[in-house]
Amino acid sequence: MNKENSVLDIKKIRKISLLNIMWQWEIILLFIFIMVVIINSNLSPYFLDYTNLMNTTFNFIEKAIIALSMMFVIICGDIDISVASIIALSSVFMGMASHAGVNTFGLVAIGLFAGSAAGFLNGFVITKFGIPAIAVTLGSMSLFRGIAYVILGDKAFTKYPISFAYFGQGYIGNTMIPFELVLFLMLAIIFGIVLHRTTIGRKVFAIGNNSTAARFSGIPVNRIRLIIFTVTGLCSGLASILLTSRIGSTRPNIADGWELEIITTVVLGGVAITGGKGNIFGVIISIFIIGFLKFGMGLINIPGKVMTIIIGLLLILAIMLPQLLERLKPKNSFGKVTK
Amino acid sequence: MRDLFRKREFNLFIFILFIIFGVSLRTPSFLYINNFVDILNDTAILSMVAIGQLMIIATGGIDLSVGSSLALSGMSVALLNQYHPGIPIFVIILISITIGLLLGSINGLLVSQAKIPPIITTLGTMSIYRGLVFVLCKGTWVSAHEMTEAFRGFPRSSFLGISSLIWVSILIVILFLIFLNLTRTGREIYGVGGNKIASQYVGINLKKIQYIVFTLGGGITGLAGFLWVSRYAAAQSETAIGFEFQTIAACVIGGVSIAGGTGTIIGVVLGSFFMGIVYNALTMINVSPFWQMAIQGFIILFAIIINTFMDKRNQQLMLRKRSFNE
């Protein structure tokens, strides 16, 4: 609020701030989410079922975990399209280790390490040579999945220890709450706190808004970006553990096309693709919107390819919506105050 | 002569010659003229679509929907051909281009009028167009025996010993060489990518340029859709999946800066040819096709790192020259 505003009619300001809350992205998302739930539960009696809802989270939690770190990447003004290939790469390494007789603990370590190493490689090339992230991760997307193809060819790894299955298929105790979901919620809390309550988070926003200015104000821009890319690799490794454990096999085309779905989720969650703007709540709501929307459409037998049309439309309409609302908004005496 | 060596296109050309030389040492049959015609046939579609991608990247955008719009226009004309075999081939081509133009202009409108960033717009339309292909064909294929002879035969019909597929791509290259280098709009495309704000101050209509590049890119993609479907004599809902990344890779290898403002058609054509030659060479020296993707990724990373180094050196040279003149 600058000086000019204080002179203005207090009523007007109150009205506008109420409007601003209404237009807030998370509120719109929440509204969409409620719509999805209402429509789905009307279309199918099986939607609002506790067991069903819990079990459907298996289908999108792996993507959701990567979406959390992708949020950081995009807020930084970067992008990472190699995440799905990192999943394939770590899954292949875990499969190799498993066939060599490594135990569950070792497999988890290998999965996490392979993921972070791949992420570090991305971050290193991007920051060291100053190349746009999209170009580098485009290359590493082919490279990582290509290595998976080189190792596996047309075969598959299917031999995993029985205890390894817990990560992707297990529930917490005797409840119907999946282990994956709890893991995701814990990670979401950590990522949310880091983004919104620590100086690291503030620095990330600063880099996304103006990386040159951020560097001049003493923020180690490249080191933070390198860490973020490594963490994204780590999260992809984690997702790879969960996914491999859930489906119990590794093929080189595992998680094909996930990168775009994850980016869609993050952008729908209100993170500006140009960087510098975003909110953990938006991303979490968006994860559940897309997850439940797909679940509901699956219940009424809509084929997967048709779902992609609806997700694509949702993405474009959701991005257009704020602009349309902006135009409908009453013009006030201090012009565009909404930013 | 030194200026020549500083040109990316020339370096890429030398690099291609090296690869040809190296592979032919191991497999002399690589040098047969027929083999090069094969490579040209394989890269004709890629280089055409990559030119469309080049224009979009030059304005600072990106088009992720090319694979899907290629499949959609290809599927549409394949179905048209299946149910109305009487329609002459040039009408089919026109329809294919029109569908591409339409799909591209939807992207263009969303980017220029609704101001949605190109990467988001095309991410969305990529899913939408891909889904529409499935809706159109209901999950089935249009296979060779359901297409007319004229439809299937078009890319293979030859004129002066060169297939019409190659002729079409040469035509596209020449048309867009003229458009990008000799017309005002073509130069404005680079201007927009170089500096969006400055370009508007000198009176370039940003919205118009964005709309034009996406629409023209779509038109090329539409034409490529027909060529793809008729060349491979099959249209299915998975046609050209992941093709968008190949076109971007051809651009990146050809020295196009992903940030916009630079890039030449010759570079992009060489980039596509380079990818074609590498695939062909791998098959020739009996490397398993499973290596293709990894090698493609390695080449992309290698090419962009080299490009960045050359950029930095060129800038230093330019600075030195300037200080010398002063």
XYZ file of C-alpha atoms in Angstrom, chain B:
326
model
C 38.083 -17.298 -44.092
C 38.249 -16.787 -40.344
C 34.753 -15.388 -40.417
C 33.610 -18.550 -42.108
C 35.003 -20.678 -39.299
C 33.196 -18.584 -36.791
C 29.869 -19.451 -38.407
C 28.013 -22.224 -36.605
C 26.501 -23.603 -39.778
C 29.929 -24.031 -41.309
C 31.264 -25.806 -38.250
C 28.274 -28.117 -38.205
C 28.851 -28.815 -41.882
C 32.512 -29.705 -41.221
C 31.401 -31.912 -38.351
C 28.925 -33.721 -40.609
C 31.724 -34.288 -43.164
C 33.868 -35.770 -40.396
C 31.131 -38.186 -39.414
C 30.566 -39.186 -43.035
C 34.293 -39.751 -43.436
C 34.604 -41.720 -40.206
C 31.639 -43.973 -40.896
C 32.615 -44.607 -44.503
C 36.022 -45.864 -43.328
C 34.189 -48.656 -41.541
C 31.303 -49.145 -43.934
C 32.056 -47.996 -47.479
C 28.451 -48.602 -48.517
C 27.550 -45.587 -46.379
C 28.874 -43.416 -49.201
C 26.484 -44.792 -51.838
C 24.335 -42.105 -53.354
C 21.227 -44.206 -52.642
C 22.009 -44.112 -48.971
C 22.126 -40.312 -48.997
C 18.831 -40.173 -50.834
C 17.424 -42.387 -48.074
C 18.752 -40.048 -45.422
C 17.259 -37.060 -47.229
C 13.912 -38.847 -47.443
C 14.052 -39.615 -43.736
C 14.905 -36.063 -42.735
C 12.671 -34.181 -45.189
C 9.677 -34.060 -42.839
C 11.812 -33.291 -39.801
C 13.558 -30.379 -41.486
C 10.274 -28.877 -42.702
C 8.634 -28.974 -39.306
C 11.858 -27.794 -37.662
C 11.699 -24.659 -39.844
C 8.293 -23.909 -38.352
C 9.736 -24.555 -34.916
C 12.664 -22.233 -35.754
C 10.330 -19.314 -36.487
C 8.501 -19.848 -33.218
C 11.691 -20.222 -31.177
C 13.141 -17.154 -32.913
C 10.325 -15.062 -31.445
C 11.193 -16.406 -28.016
C 8.395 -18.993 -27.982
C 8.262 -22.758 -28.296
C 5.764 -25.143 -29.864
C 5.221 -28.426 -28.041
C 2.087 -29.243 -30.025
C 3.728 -30.027 -33.399
C 3.665 -33.797 -32.907
C -0.017 -33.725 -32.000
C -1.112 -31.336 -34.742
C 0.878 -33.349 -37.256
C -0.977 -36.468 -36.132
C -4.350 -34.690 -36.176
C -4.021 -33.310 -39.692
C -2.530 -36.576 -40.922
C -5.328 -38.608 -39.379
C -7.998 -36.270 -40.778
C -6.796 -36.590 -44.358
C -6.224 -40.320 -43.989
C -9.830 -40.808 -42.855
C -11.024 -38.483 -45.611
C -9.132 -40.566 -48.112
C -10.519 -43.772 -46.667
C -14.183 -42.732 -46.831
C -14.021 -40.525 -49.930
C -11.379 -42.094 -52.162
C -12.494 -39.907 -55.087
C -11.039 -36.669 -53.736
C -7.989 -35.684 -55.829
C -4.630 -35.597 -54.132
C -4.011 -31.853 -54.379
C -7.308 -31.171 -52.604
C -6.181 -33.551 -49.861
C -2.919 -31.631 -49.555
C -4.777 -28.318 -49.379
C -7.100 -29.675 -46.687
C -4.145 -30.974 -44.723
C -2.433 -27.570 -44.855
C -5.683 -25.835 -43.920
C -6.186 -28.028 -40.869
C -2.598 -27.297 -39.833
C -3.100 -23.555 -40.317
C -6.249 -23.731 -38.230
C -4.577 -25.633 -35.388
C -1.600 -23.284 -35.527
C -3.808 -20.213 -35.492
C -5.559 -21.494 -32.357
C -2.125 -21.604 -30.714
C -1.357 -18.188 -32.164
C -4.583 -16.648 -30.861
C -4.076 -18.085 -27.386
C -0.503 -16.759 -27.281
C -1.075 -13.338 -28.850
C -4.584 -12.422 -27.721
C -5.064 -14.356 -24.466
C -1.379 -13.746 -23.596
C -0.786 -17.277 -22.336
C 2.953 -18.109 -22.482
C 3.715 -20.249 -25.567
C 5.018 -23.190 -23.531
C 1.748 -23.416 -21.555
C -0.484 -22.865 -24.565
C 1.171 -25.568 -26.601
C 1.418 -27.900 -23.610
C -2.368 -27.647 -23.382
C -3.107 -27.885 -27.095
C -0.655 -30.783 -27.358
C -2.929 -32.824 -25.069
C -6.090 -31.528 -26.716
C -4.997 -32.238 -30.301
C -3.636 -35.651 -29.337
C -6.922 -36.507 -27.660
C -8.854 -35.332 -30.724
C -6.850 -37.730 -32.914
C -8.087 -40.537 -30.713
C -11.666 -39.252 -30.845
C -11.481 -39.048 -34.639
C -10.146 -42.538 -35.236
C -11.790 -44.131 -32.169
C -8.537 -45.887 -31.400
C -8.282 -47.683 -34.724
C -5.695 -47.445 -37.475
C -5.955 -46.339 -41.050
C -3.617 -48.785 -42.703
C -2.055 -49.027 -46.133
C -4.801 -51.045 -47.832
C -7.424 -48.499 -46.809
C -5.605 -45.690 -48.585
C -5.826 -45.040 -52.316
C -2.814 -45.641 -54.533
C -2.447 -41.929 -55.280
C -2.464 -41.100 -51.569
C 0.179 -43.640 -50.654
C 2.238 -43.048 -53.767
C 2.644 -39.284 -53.498
C 5.855 -39.105 -51.434
C 7.451 -41.834 -53.542
C 6.502 -40.426 -56.934
C 9.683 -38.976 -58.334
C 10.518 -36.060 -60.580
C 14.009 -35.761 -62.085
C 15.027 -38.782 -60.030
C 14.221 -37.088 -56.730
C 11.139 -38.037 -54.726
C 8.393 -35.459 -54.370
C 8.879 -35.654 -50.607
C 12.306 -34.082 -51.052
C 10.985 -31.612 -53.631
C 8.315 -30.418 -51.216
C 10.859 -29.913 -48.473
C 13.204 -28.033 -50.839
C 10.268 -25.828 -51.819
C 9.488 -25.114 -48.161
C 13.143 -24.339 -47.426
C 13.369 -21.861 -50.337
C 10.027 -20.223 -49.516
C 10.966 -19.692 -45.890
C 14.534 -18.647 -46.708
C 12.989 -15.808 -48.722
C 10.360 -15.104 -46.081
C 12.721 -14.970 -43.107
C 15.593 -13.150 -44.815
C 14.090 -10.877 -47.414
C 10.716 -9.771 -46.115
C 9.999 -7.189 -43.509
C 7.832 -9.556 -41.453
C 10.591 -12.159 -41.532
C 13.129 -9.754 -40.082
C 10.592 -8.592 -37.498
C 10.372 -12.198 -36.248
C 14.017 -12.038 -35.206
C 13.499 -8.554 -33.814
C 10.744 -9.737 -31.498
C 12.907 -12.562 -30.182
C 15.965 -10.365 -29.759
C 14.276 -7.836 -27.538
C 10.525 -7.888 -27.068
C 10.241 -4.440 -25.544
C 12.621 -2.664 -27.911
C 10.902 -4.249 -30.893
C 7.589 -2.779 -29.810
C 9.164 0.661 -29.439
C 10.325 0.554 -33.049
C 6.792 -0.221 -34.094
C 6.727 -3.987 -34.549
C 3.302 -5.446 -33.902
C 4.143 -8.201 -31.405
C 0.683 -9.786 -31.479
C 0.694 -9.959 -35.249
C 4.149 -11.556 -35.368
C 3.249 -14.146 -32.713
C 0.046 -15.010 -34.550
C 1.873 -15.293 -37.881
C 4.652 -17.603 -36.678
C 2.303 -20.030 -34.943
C -0.076 -20.079 -37.899
C 2.666 -20.575 -40.493
C 4.338 -23.189 -38.304
C 0.965 -24.921 -38.082
C 0.588 -24.797 -41.866
C 3.936 -26.531 -42.369
C 3.000 -29.082 -39.724
C -0.298 -29.728 -41.486
C 1.478 -30.399 -44.766
C 3.927 -32.621 -42.897
C 0.964 -34.516 -41.435
C -0.178 -35.599 -44.888
C 3.398 -36.439 -45.948
C 4.023 -38.472 -42.786
C 0.852 -40.506 -43.062
C 1.303 -41.182 -46.767
C 5.015 -41.986 -46.449
C 4.554 -44.491 -43.646
C 1.189 -45.592 -45.116
C -0.373 -45.683 -41.661
C -2.281 -43.253 -39.474
C -2.820 -44.050 -35.821
C -3.403 -42.178 -32.607
C 0.281 -42.522 -31.625
C 1.621 -41.008 -34.860
C 4.600 -38.680 -34.313
C 4.489 -38.894 -30.536
C 7.528 -37.104 -29.127
C 8.218 -35.506 -32.518
C 8.099 -32.020 -30.959
C 11.285 -32.806 -29.045
C 13.022 -33.961 -32.212
C 12.200 -30.710 -33.972
C 13.480 -28.709 -31.018
C 16.605 -30.865 -30.987
C 17.177 -30.192 -34.708
C 16.921 -26.467 -33.964
C 19.277 -26.636 -30.988
C 21.856 -28.645 -32.918
C 21.499 -26.192 -35.794
C 22.590 -23.375 -33.511
C 19.220 -21.800 -32.725
C 19.294 -20.081 -29.364
C 16.365 -21.271 -27.271
C 16.111 -17.742 -25.838
C 15.107 -16.406 -29.259
C 16.396 -13.848 -31.698
C 18.863 -16.042 -33.558
C 18.934 -19.090 -35.803
C 19.090 -19.693 -39.526
C 17.183 -22.004 -41.802
C 20.413 -23.469 -43.172
C 21.467 -24.301 -39.615
C 18.163 -26.020 -38.889
C 18.274 -28.015 -42.118
C 21.827 -29.077 -41.330
C 20.732 -29.927 -37.795
C 17.971 -32.201 -39.094
C 20.304 -33.724 -41.649
C 22.845 -34.302 -38.898
C 20.293 -36.224 -36.833
C 19.304 -38.259 -39.867
C 22.906 -39.054 -40.693
C 23.682 -40.160 -37.150
C 20.711 -42.548 -37.082
C 21.611 -43.906 -40.466
C 25.259 -44.311 -39.517
C 24.343 -46.159 -36.328
C 22.351 -48.673 -38.299
C 25.167 -48.944 -40.824
C 27.812 -49.780 -38.233
C 25.453 -52.245 -36.549
C 24.763 -50.372 -33.362
C 21.569 -51.551 -31.690
C 18.678 -49.100 -32.264
C 18.309 -48.945 -28.499
C 21.388 -46.709 -28.490
C 19.707 -44.076 -30.662
C 17.996 -42.157 -27.908
C 21.020 -41.994 -25.626
C 23.228 -40.819 -28.478
C 20.643 -38.236 -29.512
C 20.618 -36.891 -25.955
C 24.380 -36.802 -25.821
C 24.574 -34.938 -29.128
C 22.044 -32.342 -28.016
C 23.956 -31.666 -24.797
C 27.258 -31.592 -26.682
C 25.892 -29.227 -29.322
C 24.449 -26.728 -26.874
C 27.618 -26.657 -24.786
C 29.729 -26.055 -27.922
C 27.297 -23.361 -29.070
C 27.568 -21.573 -25.743
C 31.359 -21.638 -25.874
C 31.353 -20.258 -29.395
C 28.934 -17.520 -28.393
C 31.165 -16.435 -25.563
C 34.260 -16.454 -27.776
C 32.467 -14.488 -30.489
C 31.380 -11.884 -27.989
C 34.935 -11.539 -26.722
C 36.238 -11.227 -30.263
C 33.635 -8.600 -31.010
C 34.570 -6.622 -27.926
C 38.249 -6.828 -28.826
C 37.537 -5.670 -32.367
C 35.532 -2.756 -31.115
C 38.189 -1.631 -28.654
C 40.799 -1.961 -31.393
C 38.798 0.269 -33.728
C 38.317 2.865 -31.086
